[in-house]
CSV table of C-alpha atoms (C1' of nucleotides) in Angstrom, one decimal:
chain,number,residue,atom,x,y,z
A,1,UNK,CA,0.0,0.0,0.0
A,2,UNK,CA,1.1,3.4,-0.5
A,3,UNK,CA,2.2,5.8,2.3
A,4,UNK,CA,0.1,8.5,3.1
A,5,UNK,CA,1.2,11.6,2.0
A,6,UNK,CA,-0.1,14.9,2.9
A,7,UNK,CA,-1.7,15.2,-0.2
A,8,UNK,CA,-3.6,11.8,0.4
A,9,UNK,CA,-4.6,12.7,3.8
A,10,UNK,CA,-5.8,16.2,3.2
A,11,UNK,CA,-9.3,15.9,2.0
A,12,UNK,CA,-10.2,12.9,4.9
A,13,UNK,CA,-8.5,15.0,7.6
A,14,UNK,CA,-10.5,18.1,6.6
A,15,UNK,CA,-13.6,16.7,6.0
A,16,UNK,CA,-13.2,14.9,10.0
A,17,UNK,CA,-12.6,18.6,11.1
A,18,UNK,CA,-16.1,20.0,10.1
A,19,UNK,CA,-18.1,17.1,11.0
A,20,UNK,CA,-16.1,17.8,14.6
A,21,UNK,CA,-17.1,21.9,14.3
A,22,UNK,CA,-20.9,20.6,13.1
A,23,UNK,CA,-21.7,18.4,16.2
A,24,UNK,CA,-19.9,20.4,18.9
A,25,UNK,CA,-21.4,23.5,18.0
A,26,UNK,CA,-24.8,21.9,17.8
A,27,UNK,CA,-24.4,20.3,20.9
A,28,UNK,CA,-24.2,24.0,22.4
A,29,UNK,CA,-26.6,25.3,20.6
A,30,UNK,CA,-28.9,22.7,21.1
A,31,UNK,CA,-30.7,24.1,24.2
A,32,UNK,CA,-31.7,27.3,22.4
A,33,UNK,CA,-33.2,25.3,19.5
A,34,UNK,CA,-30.9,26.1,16.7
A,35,UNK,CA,-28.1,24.0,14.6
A,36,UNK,CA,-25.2,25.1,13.4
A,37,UNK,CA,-26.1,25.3,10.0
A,38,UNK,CA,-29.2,27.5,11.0
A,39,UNK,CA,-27.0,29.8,13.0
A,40,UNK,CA,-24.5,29.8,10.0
A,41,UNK,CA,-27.7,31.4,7.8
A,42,UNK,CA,-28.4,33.9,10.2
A,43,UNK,CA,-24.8,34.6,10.2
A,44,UNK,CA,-24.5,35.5,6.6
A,45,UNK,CA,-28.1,37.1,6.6
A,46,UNK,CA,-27.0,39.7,9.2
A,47,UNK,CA,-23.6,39.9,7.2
A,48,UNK,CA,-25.2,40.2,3.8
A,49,UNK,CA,-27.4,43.0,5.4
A,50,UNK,CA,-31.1,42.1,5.4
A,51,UNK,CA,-33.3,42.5,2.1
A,52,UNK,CA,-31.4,39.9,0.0
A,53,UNK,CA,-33.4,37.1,-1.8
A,54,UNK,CA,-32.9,33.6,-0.8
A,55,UNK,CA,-30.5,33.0,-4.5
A,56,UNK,CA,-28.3,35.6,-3.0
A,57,UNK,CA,-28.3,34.6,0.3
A,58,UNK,CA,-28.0,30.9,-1.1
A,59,UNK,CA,-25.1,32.2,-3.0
A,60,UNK,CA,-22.9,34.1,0.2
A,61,UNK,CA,-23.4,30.2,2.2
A,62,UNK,CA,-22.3,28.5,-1.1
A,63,UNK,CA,-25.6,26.3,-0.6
A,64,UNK,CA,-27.8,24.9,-3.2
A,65,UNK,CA,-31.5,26.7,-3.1
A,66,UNK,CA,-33.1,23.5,-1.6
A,67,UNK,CA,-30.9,23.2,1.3
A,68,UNK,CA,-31.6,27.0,2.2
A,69,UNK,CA,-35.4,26.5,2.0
A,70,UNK,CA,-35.8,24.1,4.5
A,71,UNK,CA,-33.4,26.2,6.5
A,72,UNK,CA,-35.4,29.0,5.9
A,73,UNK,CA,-38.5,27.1,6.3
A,74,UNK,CA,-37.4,25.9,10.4
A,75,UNK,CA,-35.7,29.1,11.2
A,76,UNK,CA,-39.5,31.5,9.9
A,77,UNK,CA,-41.1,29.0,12.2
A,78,UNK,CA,-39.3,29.6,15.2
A,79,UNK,CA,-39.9,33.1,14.5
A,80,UNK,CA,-36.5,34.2,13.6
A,81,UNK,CA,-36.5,35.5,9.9
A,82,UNK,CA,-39.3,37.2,7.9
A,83,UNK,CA,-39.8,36.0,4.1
A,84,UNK,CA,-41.1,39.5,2.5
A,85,UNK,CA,-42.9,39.7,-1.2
A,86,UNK,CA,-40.3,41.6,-3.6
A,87,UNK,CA,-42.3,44.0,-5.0
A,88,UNK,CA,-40.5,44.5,-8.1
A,89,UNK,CA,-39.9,40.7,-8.6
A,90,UNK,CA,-43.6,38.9,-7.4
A,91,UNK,CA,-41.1,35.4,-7.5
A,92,UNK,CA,-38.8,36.2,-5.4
A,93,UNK,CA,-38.8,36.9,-1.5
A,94,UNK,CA,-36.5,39.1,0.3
A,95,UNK,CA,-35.3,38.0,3.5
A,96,UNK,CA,-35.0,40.0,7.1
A,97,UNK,CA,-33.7,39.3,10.8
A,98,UNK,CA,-36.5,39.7,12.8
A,99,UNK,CA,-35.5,42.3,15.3
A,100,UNK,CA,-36.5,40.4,18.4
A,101,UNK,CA,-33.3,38.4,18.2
A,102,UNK,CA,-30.8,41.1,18.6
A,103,UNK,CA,-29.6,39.4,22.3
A,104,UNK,CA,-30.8,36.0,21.2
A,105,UNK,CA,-27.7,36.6,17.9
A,106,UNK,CA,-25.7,38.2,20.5
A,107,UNK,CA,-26.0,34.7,22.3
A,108,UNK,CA,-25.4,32.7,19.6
A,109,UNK,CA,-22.4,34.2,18.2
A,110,UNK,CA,-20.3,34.2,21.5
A,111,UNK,CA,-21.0,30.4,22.3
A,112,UNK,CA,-20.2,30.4,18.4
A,113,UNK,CA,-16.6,32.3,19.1
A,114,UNK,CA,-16.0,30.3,22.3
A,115,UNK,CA,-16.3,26.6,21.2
A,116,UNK,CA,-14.2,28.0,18.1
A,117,UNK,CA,-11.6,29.5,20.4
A,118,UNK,CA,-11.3,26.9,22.2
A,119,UNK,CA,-10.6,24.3,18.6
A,120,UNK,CA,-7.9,26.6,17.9
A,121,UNK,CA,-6.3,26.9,20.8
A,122,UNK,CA,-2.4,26.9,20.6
A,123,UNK,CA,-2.6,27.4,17.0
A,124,UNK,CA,-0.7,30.8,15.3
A,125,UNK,CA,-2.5,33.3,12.9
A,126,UNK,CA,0.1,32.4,10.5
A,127,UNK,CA,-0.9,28.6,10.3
A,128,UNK,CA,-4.5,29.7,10.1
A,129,UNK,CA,-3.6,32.2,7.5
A,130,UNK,CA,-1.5,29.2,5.6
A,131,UNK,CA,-5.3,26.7,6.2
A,132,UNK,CA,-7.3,29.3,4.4
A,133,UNK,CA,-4.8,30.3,1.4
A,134,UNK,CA,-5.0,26.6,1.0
A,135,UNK,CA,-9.0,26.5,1.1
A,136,UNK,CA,-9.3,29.2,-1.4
A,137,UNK,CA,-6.6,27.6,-3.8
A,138,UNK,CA,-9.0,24.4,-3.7
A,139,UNK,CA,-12.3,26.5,-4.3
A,140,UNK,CA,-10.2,28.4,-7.4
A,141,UNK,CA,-9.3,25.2,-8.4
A,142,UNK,CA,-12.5,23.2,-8.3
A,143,UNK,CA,-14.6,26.1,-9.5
A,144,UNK,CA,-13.3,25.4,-13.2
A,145,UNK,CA,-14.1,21.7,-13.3
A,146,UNK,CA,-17.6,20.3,-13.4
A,147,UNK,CA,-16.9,17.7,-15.2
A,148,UNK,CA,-14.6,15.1,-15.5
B,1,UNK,CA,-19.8,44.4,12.3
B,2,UNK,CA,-16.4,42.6,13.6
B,3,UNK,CA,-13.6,43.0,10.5
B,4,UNK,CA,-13.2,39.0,9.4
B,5,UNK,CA,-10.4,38.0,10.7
B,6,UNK,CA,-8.4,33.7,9.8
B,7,UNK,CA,-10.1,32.8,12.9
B,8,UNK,CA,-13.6,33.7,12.3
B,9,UNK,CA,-13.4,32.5,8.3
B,10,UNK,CA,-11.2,29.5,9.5
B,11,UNK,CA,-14.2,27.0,10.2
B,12,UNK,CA,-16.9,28.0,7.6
B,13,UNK,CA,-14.0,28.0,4.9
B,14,UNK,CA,-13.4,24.3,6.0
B,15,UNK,CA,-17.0,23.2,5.6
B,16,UNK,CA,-17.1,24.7,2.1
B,17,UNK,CA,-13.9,22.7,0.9
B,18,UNK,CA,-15.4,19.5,2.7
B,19,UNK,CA,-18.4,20.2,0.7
B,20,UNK,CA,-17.1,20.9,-2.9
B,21,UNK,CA,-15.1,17.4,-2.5
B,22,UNK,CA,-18.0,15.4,-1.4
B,23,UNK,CA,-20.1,17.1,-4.6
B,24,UNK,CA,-16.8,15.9,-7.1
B,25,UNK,CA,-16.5,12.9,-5.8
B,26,UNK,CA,-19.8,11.7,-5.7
B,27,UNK,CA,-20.3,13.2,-9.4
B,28,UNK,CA,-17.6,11.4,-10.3
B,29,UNK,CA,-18.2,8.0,-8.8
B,30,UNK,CA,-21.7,7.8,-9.8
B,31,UNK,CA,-21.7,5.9,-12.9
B,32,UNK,CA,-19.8,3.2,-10.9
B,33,UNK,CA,-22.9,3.0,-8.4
B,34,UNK,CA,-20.0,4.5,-5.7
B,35,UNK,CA,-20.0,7.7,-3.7
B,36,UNK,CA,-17.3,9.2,-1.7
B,37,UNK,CA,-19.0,7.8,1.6
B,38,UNK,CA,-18.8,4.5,-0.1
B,39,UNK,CA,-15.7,4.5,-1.6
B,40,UNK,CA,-13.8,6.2,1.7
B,41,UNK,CA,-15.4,3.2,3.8
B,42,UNK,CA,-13.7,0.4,1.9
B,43,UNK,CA,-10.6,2.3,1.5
B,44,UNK,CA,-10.3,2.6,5.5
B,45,UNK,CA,-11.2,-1.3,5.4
B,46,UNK,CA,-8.8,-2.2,2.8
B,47,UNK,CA,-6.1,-0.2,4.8
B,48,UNK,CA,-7.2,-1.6,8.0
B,49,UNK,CA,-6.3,-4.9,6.5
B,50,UNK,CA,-9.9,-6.9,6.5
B,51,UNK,CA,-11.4,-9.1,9.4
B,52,UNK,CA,-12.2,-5.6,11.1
B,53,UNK,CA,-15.0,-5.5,13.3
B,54,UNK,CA,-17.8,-2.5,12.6
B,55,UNK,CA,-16.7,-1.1,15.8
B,56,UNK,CA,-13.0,-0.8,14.8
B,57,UNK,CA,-13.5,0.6,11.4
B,58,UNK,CA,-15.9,3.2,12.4
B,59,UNK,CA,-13.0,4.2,14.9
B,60,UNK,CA,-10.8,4.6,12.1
B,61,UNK,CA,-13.2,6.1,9.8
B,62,UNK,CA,-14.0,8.7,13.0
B,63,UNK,CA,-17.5,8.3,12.6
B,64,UNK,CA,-20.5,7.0,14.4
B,65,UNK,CA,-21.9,3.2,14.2
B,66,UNK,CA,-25.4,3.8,12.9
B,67,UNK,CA,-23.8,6.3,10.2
B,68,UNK,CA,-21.6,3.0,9.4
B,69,UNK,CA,-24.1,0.1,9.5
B,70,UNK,CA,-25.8,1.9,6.9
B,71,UNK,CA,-22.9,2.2,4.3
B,72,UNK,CA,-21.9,-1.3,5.3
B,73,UNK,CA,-25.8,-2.6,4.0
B,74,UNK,CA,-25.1,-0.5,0.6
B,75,UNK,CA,-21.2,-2.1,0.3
B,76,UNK,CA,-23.1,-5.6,1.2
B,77,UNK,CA,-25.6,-5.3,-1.4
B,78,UNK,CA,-23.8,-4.4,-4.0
B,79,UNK,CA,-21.1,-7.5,-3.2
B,80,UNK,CA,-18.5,-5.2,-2.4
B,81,UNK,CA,-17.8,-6.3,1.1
B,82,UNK,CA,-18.8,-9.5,3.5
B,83,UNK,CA,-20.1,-9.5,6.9
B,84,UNK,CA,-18.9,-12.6,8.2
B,85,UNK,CA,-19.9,-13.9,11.8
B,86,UNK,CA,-17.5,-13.8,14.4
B,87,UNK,CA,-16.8,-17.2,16.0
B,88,UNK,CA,-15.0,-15.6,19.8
B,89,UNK,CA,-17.8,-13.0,19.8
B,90,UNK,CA,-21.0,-14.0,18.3
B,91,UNK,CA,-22.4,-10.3,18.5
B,92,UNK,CA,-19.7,-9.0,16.4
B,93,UNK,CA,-19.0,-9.2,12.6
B,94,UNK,CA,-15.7,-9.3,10.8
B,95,UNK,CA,-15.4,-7.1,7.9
B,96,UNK,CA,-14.2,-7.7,4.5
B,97,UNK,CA,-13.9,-6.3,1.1
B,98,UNK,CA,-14.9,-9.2,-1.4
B,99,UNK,CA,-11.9,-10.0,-3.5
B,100,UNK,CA,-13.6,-9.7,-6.8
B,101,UNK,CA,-13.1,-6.0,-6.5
B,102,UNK,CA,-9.5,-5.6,-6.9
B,103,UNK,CA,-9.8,-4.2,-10.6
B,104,UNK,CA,-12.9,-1.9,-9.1
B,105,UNK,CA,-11.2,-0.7,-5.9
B,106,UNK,CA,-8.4,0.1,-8.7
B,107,UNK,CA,-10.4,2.5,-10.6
B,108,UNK,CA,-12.2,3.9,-7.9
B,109,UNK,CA,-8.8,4.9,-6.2
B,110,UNK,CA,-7.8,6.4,-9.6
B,111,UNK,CA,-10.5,8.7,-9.9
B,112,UNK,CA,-10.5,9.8,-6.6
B,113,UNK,CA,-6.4,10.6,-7.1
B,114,UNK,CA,-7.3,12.5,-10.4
B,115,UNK,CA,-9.6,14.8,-9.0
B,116,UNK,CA,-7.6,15.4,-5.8
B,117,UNK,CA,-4.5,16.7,-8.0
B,118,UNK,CA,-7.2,18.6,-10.1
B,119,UNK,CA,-8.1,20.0,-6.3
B,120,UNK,CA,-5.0,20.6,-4.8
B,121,UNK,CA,-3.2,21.4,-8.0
B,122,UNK,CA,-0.7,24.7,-7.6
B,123,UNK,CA,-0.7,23.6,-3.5
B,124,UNK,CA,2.5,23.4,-2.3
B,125,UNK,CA,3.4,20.3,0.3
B,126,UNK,CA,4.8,22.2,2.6
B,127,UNK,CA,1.4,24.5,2.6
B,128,UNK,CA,-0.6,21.2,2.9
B,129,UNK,CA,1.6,20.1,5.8
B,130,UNK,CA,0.4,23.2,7.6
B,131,UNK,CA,-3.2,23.0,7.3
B,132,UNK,CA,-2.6,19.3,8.3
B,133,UNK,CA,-1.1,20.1,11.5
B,134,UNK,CA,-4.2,23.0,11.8
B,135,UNK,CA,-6.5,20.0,11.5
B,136,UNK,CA,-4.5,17.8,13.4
B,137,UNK,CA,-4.4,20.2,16.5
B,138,UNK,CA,-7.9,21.1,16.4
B,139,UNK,CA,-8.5,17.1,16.4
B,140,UNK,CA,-6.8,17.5,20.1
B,141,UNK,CA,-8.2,20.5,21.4
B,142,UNK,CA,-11.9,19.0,21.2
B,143,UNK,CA,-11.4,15.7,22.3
B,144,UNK,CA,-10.8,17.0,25.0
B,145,UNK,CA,-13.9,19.1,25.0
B,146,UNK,CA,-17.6,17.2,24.9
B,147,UNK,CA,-19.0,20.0,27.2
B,148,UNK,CA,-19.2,23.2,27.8
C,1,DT,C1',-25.5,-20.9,38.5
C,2,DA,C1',-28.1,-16.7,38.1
C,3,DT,C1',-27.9,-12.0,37.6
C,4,DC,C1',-26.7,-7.8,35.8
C,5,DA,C1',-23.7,-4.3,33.9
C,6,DG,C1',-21.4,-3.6,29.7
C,7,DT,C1',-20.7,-4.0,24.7
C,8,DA,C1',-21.5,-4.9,19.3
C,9,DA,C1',-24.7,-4.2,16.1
C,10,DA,C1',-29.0,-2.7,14.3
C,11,DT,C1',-33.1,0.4,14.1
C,12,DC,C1',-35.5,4.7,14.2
C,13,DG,C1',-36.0,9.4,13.5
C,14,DC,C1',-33.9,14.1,12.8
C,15,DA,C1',-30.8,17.4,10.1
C,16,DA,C1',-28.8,19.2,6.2
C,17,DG,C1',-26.3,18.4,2.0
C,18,DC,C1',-27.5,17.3,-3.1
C,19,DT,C1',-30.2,16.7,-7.9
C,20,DA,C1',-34.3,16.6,-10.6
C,21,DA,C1',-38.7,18.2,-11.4
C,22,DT,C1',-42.5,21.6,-10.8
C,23,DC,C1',-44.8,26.1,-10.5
C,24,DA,C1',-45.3,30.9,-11.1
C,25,DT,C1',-43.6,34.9,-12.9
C,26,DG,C1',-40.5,37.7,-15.9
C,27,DG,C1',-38.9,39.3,-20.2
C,28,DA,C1',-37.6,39.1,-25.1
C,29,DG,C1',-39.0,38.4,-30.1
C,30,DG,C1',-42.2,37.2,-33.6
D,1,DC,C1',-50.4,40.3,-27.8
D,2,DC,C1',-48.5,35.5,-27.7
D,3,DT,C1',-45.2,32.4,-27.3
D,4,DC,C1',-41.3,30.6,-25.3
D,5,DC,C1',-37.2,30.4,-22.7
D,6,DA,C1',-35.1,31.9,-18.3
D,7,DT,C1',-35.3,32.3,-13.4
D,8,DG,C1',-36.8,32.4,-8.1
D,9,DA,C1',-38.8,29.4,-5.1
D,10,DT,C1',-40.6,25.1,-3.8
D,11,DT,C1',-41.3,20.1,-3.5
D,12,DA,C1',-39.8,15.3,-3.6
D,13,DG,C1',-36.5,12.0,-2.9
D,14,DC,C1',-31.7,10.3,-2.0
D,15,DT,C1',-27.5,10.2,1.0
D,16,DT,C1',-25.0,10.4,5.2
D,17,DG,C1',-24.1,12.7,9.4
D,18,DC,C1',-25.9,12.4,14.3
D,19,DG,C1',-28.2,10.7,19.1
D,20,DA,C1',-31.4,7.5,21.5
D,21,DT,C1',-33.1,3.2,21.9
D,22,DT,C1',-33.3,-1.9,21.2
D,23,DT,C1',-31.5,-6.5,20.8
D,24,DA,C1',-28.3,-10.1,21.5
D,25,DC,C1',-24.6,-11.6,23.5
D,26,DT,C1',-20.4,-11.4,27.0
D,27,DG,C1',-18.3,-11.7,31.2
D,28,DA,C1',-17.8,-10.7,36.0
D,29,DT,C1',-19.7,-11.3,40.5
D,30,DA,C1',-22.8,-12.6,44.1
DNA sequence: TATCAGTAAATCGCAAGCTAATCATGGAGG
DNA sequence: CCTCCATGATTAGCTTGCGATTTACTGATA
């Protein structure tokens, strides 16, 4: 058998890493009803600004349009976005933070920066900085593929 | 709104890259009736040598039993791997990949090597060896973790 | 030997990723 | 104006991650 070389371990070893960041953070999340990925669309909603449709919103996660609906769909329910009629587009919806959750986001996002913290503990900015160059590269890379 | 800094990006650009190689690899795979779930479980079982039980492989697989037992019903199925009973322990099952796939496991580990150059192309080793150390410390840092 | 805690596997149900297909609306060209 | 293709959202259905529970067996101890 071959010996594992970086390049062999690299997509295994990455892909162990976010199931790890998935299931912790929705463990801690758990008791206030939300999942990581339903934090993660609140996240870019607030980030994106309020007001975009669910394509562009679908498009800042890097999510297909079905996985945001159902996303969508749990976190309207629970009271926590608004789906508004685009008036000049009657297809499309344009989405808002309800403004109750101000505290409840504030919540969110520093159990969010603790657990991450607290995974990256010991490690330098540089080595992050090193990951991410890496992650882009592959994104670059993979965006100019499709097909075999 | 906070400036984005490695940290913050760090685990939401991991997720993404997990993502887009799970999407490849499945794409890739399918007209072999193979996707990258299936294809990583027999690798870990043809590294881990065969006469595995489900327990140890979804150790070295780092992933939960139920997830496993389902991919191992798929593998079975399709004649890719045996469940054989376990004459010391007759609640456990030894694992192993049917021999008639040598040729198979062959081309399925080609594919998957073509599009993880195609991926990683322009990477340098060194660069990889970082992020593996990045992944390999946060491994650490939440096993040590399970709550708050 | 009988009991009883522990363990391997399986089963069930939820979450969230995807594709393919559907529906309504928009917009361009005949 | 009508037709016809494109596009935003949705729905349906698959896969694979998870935890909780169940079932069958093991092994230690009373």
């Amino acid at each position: 058998m071959d010996p594992q070389t970086p390049r062999d371990q690299f997509p295994f070893a990455n892909a162990r890493v976010a199931r790890r960041w998935r299931k912790l953070l929705d463990e801690r999340l758990k008791d206030l009803g939300v999942t990581q990925a339903r934090w993660f669309t609140m996240v870019c909603l607030q980030r994106g600004g309020g007001g975009l449709t669910q394509r562009e919103l679908a498009h800042l996660m890097t999510i297909e349009n079905p996985t945001l609906v159902r996303l969508l769909d749990s976190l309207e329910e629970q009271g926590l976005i608004e789906r508004r009629p685009c008036k000049r587009d009657r297809r499309a919806r344009l989405l808002y933070l309800t403004h109750a959750d101000e505290r409840f986001m504030s919540d969110l996002n520093e159990r969010a920066n603790v657990l991450r913290e607290e995974m990256l503990k010991g490690i330098e900015n540089t080595d992050l900085e090193v990951a991410l160059r890496v992650f882009e590269r592959v994104m670059e890379n993979s965006a100019n593929l499709k097909n075999s």
